[in-house]
JSON list of C-alpha atoms in Angstrom, two decimals:
[
{"chain": "D", "resi": 12, "resn": "ALA", "atom": "CA", "xyz": [12.44, 14.93, -18.74]},
{"chain": "D", "resi": 13, "resn": "ALA", "atom": "CA", "xyz": [8.98, 13.83, -18.76]},
{"chain": "D", "resi": 14, "resn": "PRO", "atom": "CA", "xyz": [6.68, 14.47, -15.61]},
{"chain": "D", "resi": 15, "resn": "ALA", "atom": "CA", "xyz": [6.17, 11.14, -13.54]},
{"chain": "D", "resi": 16, "resn": "PRO", "atom": "CA", "xyz": [2.91, 9.62, -13.79]},
{"chain": "D", "resi": 17, "resn": "ALA", "atom": "CA", "xyz": [0.15, 10.69, -11.29]},
{"chain": "D", "resi": 18, "resn": "PRO", "atom": "CA", "xyz": [-0.14, 8.31, -7.94]},
{"chain": "D", "resi": 19, "resn": "PRO", "atom": "CA", "xyz": [-2.15, 5.64, -8.43]},
{"chain": "D", "resi": 20, "resn": "GLU", "atom": "CA", "xyz": [-6.04, 5.60, -7.83]},
{"chain": "D", "resi": 21, "resn": "ILE", "atom": "CA", "xyz": [-7.02, 3.24, -5.25]},
{"chain": "D", "resi": 22, "resn": "SER", "atom": "CA", "xyz": [-10.40, 1.80, -4.69]},
{"chain": "D", "resi": 23, "resn": "PHE", "atom": "CA", "xyz": [-12.14, -1.14, -2.91]},
{"chain": "D", "resi": 24, "resn": "ALA", "atom": "CA", "xyz": [-14.96, -3.55, -4.04]},
{"chain": "D", "resi": 25, "resn": "GLY", "atom": "CA", "xyz": [-16.03, -7.01, -4.20]},
{"chain": "D", "resi": 26, "resn": "GLY", "atom": "CA", "xyz": [-13.36, -7.77, -1.59]},
{"chain": "D", "resi": 27, "resn": "GLU", "atom": "CA", "xyz": [-10.52, -6.38, -3.54]},
{"chain": "D", "resi": 28, "resn": "PHE", "atom": "CA", "xyz": [-8.23, -3.57, -3.78]},
{"chain": "D", "resi": 29, "resn": "ARG", "atom": "CA", "xyz": [-7.88, -1.96, -7.26]},
{"chain": "D", "resi": 30, "resn": "ALA", "atom": "CA", "xyz": [-4.84, 0.03, -7.80]},
{"chain": "D", "resi": 31, "resn": "THR", "atom": "CA", "xyz": [-4.69, 2.03, -11.23]},
{"chain": "D", "resi": 32, "resn": "TYR", "atom": "CA", "xyz": [-1.18, 3.25, -12.17]},
{"chain": "D", "resi": 33, "resn": "ALA", "atom": "CA", "xyz": [0.52, 4.35, -15.68]},
{"chain": "D", "resi": 34, "resn": "GLY", "atom": "CA", "xyz": [-2.42, 2.90, -17.41]},
{"chain": "D", "resi": 35, "resn": "ALA", "atom": "CA", "xyz": [-2.26, -0.62, -15.76]},
{"chain": "D", "resi": 36, "resn": "THR", "atom": "CA", "xyz": [-4.49, -1.95, -12.85]},
{"chain": "D", "resi": 37, "resn": "THR", "atom": "CA", "xyz": [-3.27, -4.13, -9.97]},
{"chain": "D", "resi": 38, "resn": "VAL", "atom": "CA", "xyz": [-5.86, -6.16, -8.06]},
{"chain": "D", "resi": 39, "resn": "VAL", "atom": "CA", "xyz": [-5.09, -7.45, -4.49]},
{"chain": "D", "resi": 40, "resn": "GLU", "atom": "CA", "xyz": [-7.33, -9.37, -2.37]},
{"chain": "D", "resi": 41, "resn": "ALA", "atom": "CA", "xyz": [-8.26, -7.62, 1.07]},
{"chain": "D", "resi": 42, "resn": "HIS", "atom": "CA", "xyz": [-6.64, -10.59, 3.31]},
{"chain": "D", "resi": 43, "resn": "ALA", "atom": "CA", "xyz": [-3.59, -10.64, 1.01]},
{"chain": "D", "resi": 44, "resn": "LEU", "atom": "CA", "xyz": [-2.99, -6.73, 1.44]},
{"chain": "D", "resi": 45, "resn": "ARG", "atom": "CA", "xyz": [-3.88, -6.96, 5.10]},
{"chain": "D", "resi": 46, "resn": "ARG", "atom": "CA", "xyz": [-0.82, -9.74, 5.55]},
{"chain": "D", "resi": 47, "resn": "LEU", "atom": "CA", "xyz": [1.39, -7.32, 3.94]},
{"chain": "D", "resi": 48, "resn": "CYS", "atom": "CA", "xyz": [0.88, -4.76, 6.84]},
{"chain": "D", "resi": 49, "resn": "ARG", "atom": "CA", "xyz": [4.44, -3.94, 8.30]},
{"chain": "D", "resi": 50, "resn": "CYS", "atom": "CA", "xyz": [3.23, -1.88, 11.47]},
{"chain": "D", "resi": 51, "resn": "ALA", "atom": "CA", "xyz": [4.87, -2.64, 14.67]},
{"chain": "D", "resi": 52, "resn": "LYS", "atom": "CA", "xyz": [1.92, -4.79, 15.70]},
{"chain": "D", "resi": 53, "resn": "CYS", "atom": "CA", "xyz": [2.46, -7.12, 12.52]},
{"chain": "D", "resi": 54, "resn": "VAL", "atom": "CA", "xyz": [6.19, -7.25, 12.33]},
{"chain": "D", "resi": 55, "resn": "ASP", "atom": "CA", "xyz": [8.81, -7.60, 15.00]},
{"chain": "D", "resi": 56, "resn": "ASP", "atom": "CA", "xyz": [10.77, -4.48, 15.22]},
{"chain": "D", "resi": 57, "resn": "ALA", "atom": "CA", "xyz": [14.09, -6.45, 16.38]},
{"chain": "D", "resi": 58, "resn": "THR", "atom": "CA", "xyz": [13.92, -8.87, 13.66]},
{"chain": "D", "resi": 59, "resn": "GLY", "atom": "CA", "xyz": [11.82, -7.62, 10.97]},
{"chain": "D", "resi": 60, "resn": "ALA", "atom": "CA", "xyz": [10.00, -10.86, 11.09]},
{"chain": "D", "resi": 61, "resn": "PHE", "atom": "CA", "xyz": [6.31, -11.13, 10.62]},
{"chain": "D", "resi": 62, "resn": "ASN", "atom": "CA", "xyz": [4.42, -11.87, 13.91]},
{"chain": "D", "resi": 63, "resn": "THR", "atom": "CA", "xyz": [2.28, -14.82, 14.10]},
{"chain": "D", "resi": 64, "resn": "PRO", "atom": "CA", "xyz": [-1.03, -13.36, 12.64]},
{"chain": "D", "resi": 65, "resn": "ALA", "atom": "CA", "xyz": [-4.44, -13.74, 14.29]},
{"chain": "D", "resi": 66, "resn": "PRO", "atom": "CA", "xyz": [-7.04, -15.05, 12.20]},
{"chain": "D", "resi": 67, "resn": "LEU", "atom": "CA", "xyz": [-8.61, -12.36, 10.04]},
{"chain": "D", "resi": 68, "resn": "PRO", "atom": "CA", "xyz": [-12.37, -12.02, 9.85]},
{"chain": "D", "resi": 69, "resn": "PRO", "atom": "CA", "xyz": [-13.79, -13.33, 6.71]},
{"chain": "D", "resi": 70, "resn": "ASP", "atom": "CA", "xyz": [-15.62, -10.26, 5.90]},
{"chain": "D", "resi": 71, "resn": "LEU", "atom": "CA", "xyz": [-12.62, -8.13, 6.57]},
{"chain": "D", "resi": 72, "resn": "ALA", "atom": "CA", "xyz": [-13.08, -4.71, 4.65]},
{"chain": "D", "resi": 73, "resn": "PRO", "atom": "CA", "xyz": [-11.63, -1.33, 4.77]},
{"chain": "D", "resi": 74, "resn": "LEU", "atom": "CA", "xyz": [-13.59, 1.36, 6.51]},
{"chain": "D", "resi": 75, "resn": "SER", "atom": "CA", "xyz": [-11.62, 4.18, 4.94]},
{"chain": "D", "resi": 76, "resn": "LEU", "atom": "CA", "xyz": [-8.60, 4.71, 2.28]},
{"chain": "D", "resi": 77, "resn": "THR", "atom": "CA", "xyz": [-6.56, 7.85, 2.87]},
{"chain": "D", "resi": 78, "resn": "ARG", "atom": "CA", "xyz": [-3.82, 8.95, 0.53]},
{"chain": "D", "resi": 79, "resn": "ALA", "atom": "CA", "xyz": [-0.58, 9.62, 2.32]},
{"chain": "D", "resi": 80, "resn": "GLY", "atom": "CA", "xyz": [1.21, 12.13, 0.03]},
{"chain": "D", "resi": 81, "resn": "ASN", "atom": "CA", "xyz": [2.17, 10.34, -3.15]},
{"chain": "D", "resi": 82, "resn": "TYR", "atom": "CA", "xyz": [3.85, 7.64, -1.56]},
{"chain": "D", "resi": 83, "resn": "ALA", "atom": "CA", "xyz": [1.25, 5.44, 0.23]},
{"chain": "D", "resi": 84, "resn": "VAL", "atom": "CA", "xyz": [-2.30, 4.65, 1.30]},
{"chain": "D", "resi": 85, "resn": "ALA", "atom": "CA", "xyz": [-3.72, 4.32, 4.89]},
{"chain": "D", "resi": 86, "resn": "VAL", "atom": "CA", "xyz": [-6.29, 2.07, 5.56]},
{"chain": "D", "resi": 87, "resn": "ALA", "atom": "CA", "xyz": [-8.58, 1.76, 8.46]},
{"chain": "D", "resi": 88, "resn": "TRP", "atom": "CA", "xyz": [-9.76, -1.84, 8.54]},
{"chain": "D", "resi": 89, "resn": "SER", "atom": "CA", "xyz": [-13.30, -3.28, 9.80]},
{"chain": "D", "resi": 90, "resn": "ASP", "atom": "CA", "xyz": [-11.57, -5.19, 12.69]},
{"chain": "D", "resi": 91, "resn": "GLY", "atom": "CA", "xyz": [-10.10, -1.95, 14.25]},
{"chain": "D", "resi": 92, "resn": "HIS", "atom": "CA", "xyz": [-6.52, -2.36, 12.85]},
{"chain": "D", "resi": 93, "resn": "GLN", "atom": "CA", "xyz": [-4.76, 0.65, 10.92]},
{"chain": "D", "resi": 94, "resn": "SER", "atom": "CA", "xyz": [-2.28, -0.01, 8.00]},
{"chain": "D", "resi": 95, "resn": "LEU", "atom": "CA", "xyz": [-0.07, 2.32, 5.80]},
{"chain": "D", "resi": 96, "resn": "PHE", "atom": "CA", "xyz": [0.97, 0.66, 2.66]},
{"chain": "D", "resi": 97, "resn": "PRO", "atom": "CA", "xyz": [3.40, 2.28, 0.58]},
{"chain": "D", "resi": 98, "resn": "PHE", "atom": "CA", "xyz": [2.37, 2.13, -3.02]},
{"chain": "D", "resi": 99, "resn": "ARG", "atom": "CA", "xyz": [5.46, 0.20, -4.22]},
{"chain": "D", "resi": 100, "resn": "SER", "atom": "CA", "xyz": [4.51, -2.47, -1.81]},
{"chain": "D", "resi": 101, "resn": "PHE", "atom": "CA", "xyz": [1.75, -3.58, -3.80]},
{"chain": "D", "resi": 102, "resn": "VAL", "atom": "CA", "xyz": [1.27, -1.45, -7.01]},
{"chain": "D", "resi": 103, "resn": "ASP", "atom": "CA", "xyz": [2.82, -3.03, -9.93]},
{"chain": "D", "resi": 104, "resn": "GLY", "atom": "CA", "xyz": [5.15, -0.61, -11.66]},
{"chain": "D", "resi": 105, "resn": "TYR", "atom": "CA", "xyz": [5.05, 1.63, -8.77]},
{"chain": "D", "resi": 106, "resn": "ALA", "atom": "CA", "xyz": [8.66, 1.00, -7.69]},
{"chain": "D", "resi": 107, "resn": "ASP", "atom": "CA", "xyz": [10.04, 1.56, -11.24]},
{"chain": "D", "resi": 108, "resn": "ARG", "atom": "CA", "xyz": [8.70, 5.08, -11.43]},
{"chain": "D", "resi": 109, "resn": "PRO", "atom": "CA", "xyz": [11.12, 8.22, -11.64]},
{"chain": "D", "resi": 110, "resn": "LEU", "atom": "CA", "xyz": [11.46, 9.43, -8.32]},
{"chain": "D", "resi": 111, "resn": "ARG", "atom": "CA", "xyz": [12.69, 12.90, -9.08]},
{"chain": "D", "resi": 112, "resn": "ASP", "atom": "CA", "xyz": [12.89, 14.97, -12.44]},
{"chain": "D", "resi": 113, "resn": "ALA", "atom": "CA", "xyz": [16.27, 15.81, -13.87]},
{"chain": "D", "resi": 114, "resn": "ALA", "atom": "CA", "xyz": [16.49, 19.42, -12.30]},
{"chain": "D", "resi": 115, "resn": "ALA", "atom": "CA", "xyz": [15.99, 18.03, -9.04]},
{"chain": "D", "resi": 116, "resn": "ALA", "atom": "CA", "xyz": [18.51, 15.36, -9.62]},
{"chain": "D", "resi": 117, "resn": "SER", "atom": "CA", "xyz": [20.84, 17.71, -10.81]},
{"chain": "D", "resi": 118, "resn": "ALA", "atom": "CA", "xyz": [20.43, 20.08, -7.77]},
{"chain": "D", "resi": 119, "resn": "LEU", "atom": "CA", "xyz": [21.08, 17.49, -5.52]},
{"chain": "D", "resi": 120, "resn": "GLY", "atom": "CA", "xyz": [24.27, 16.46, -7.44]},
{"chain": "D", "resi": 121, "resn": "THR", "atom": "CA", "xyz": [22.89, 12.83, -8.44]}
]
């Protein structure tokens, strides 16, 4: 089996996140990505519904982007918020990637 592509390369410039994966680039505006945050402050734990969002500052930007393994990026925002975004939640095609190679699948009996 062919190896899975490397995790996406994530960058931020001009108010947009760019995620390059398997030769394609996904572009997401900063406010749009922040609205995808599923942390306990942003989403009701009991219902899974998004809480009423506070207005975001117009100059919202990431202070840092940190890869979390091969599955997510952690973002520290300029307004003090912290988010963890699984790549599959905003990178086109990432949810379709092979999750494990044939040997691992065989060892797991799947």
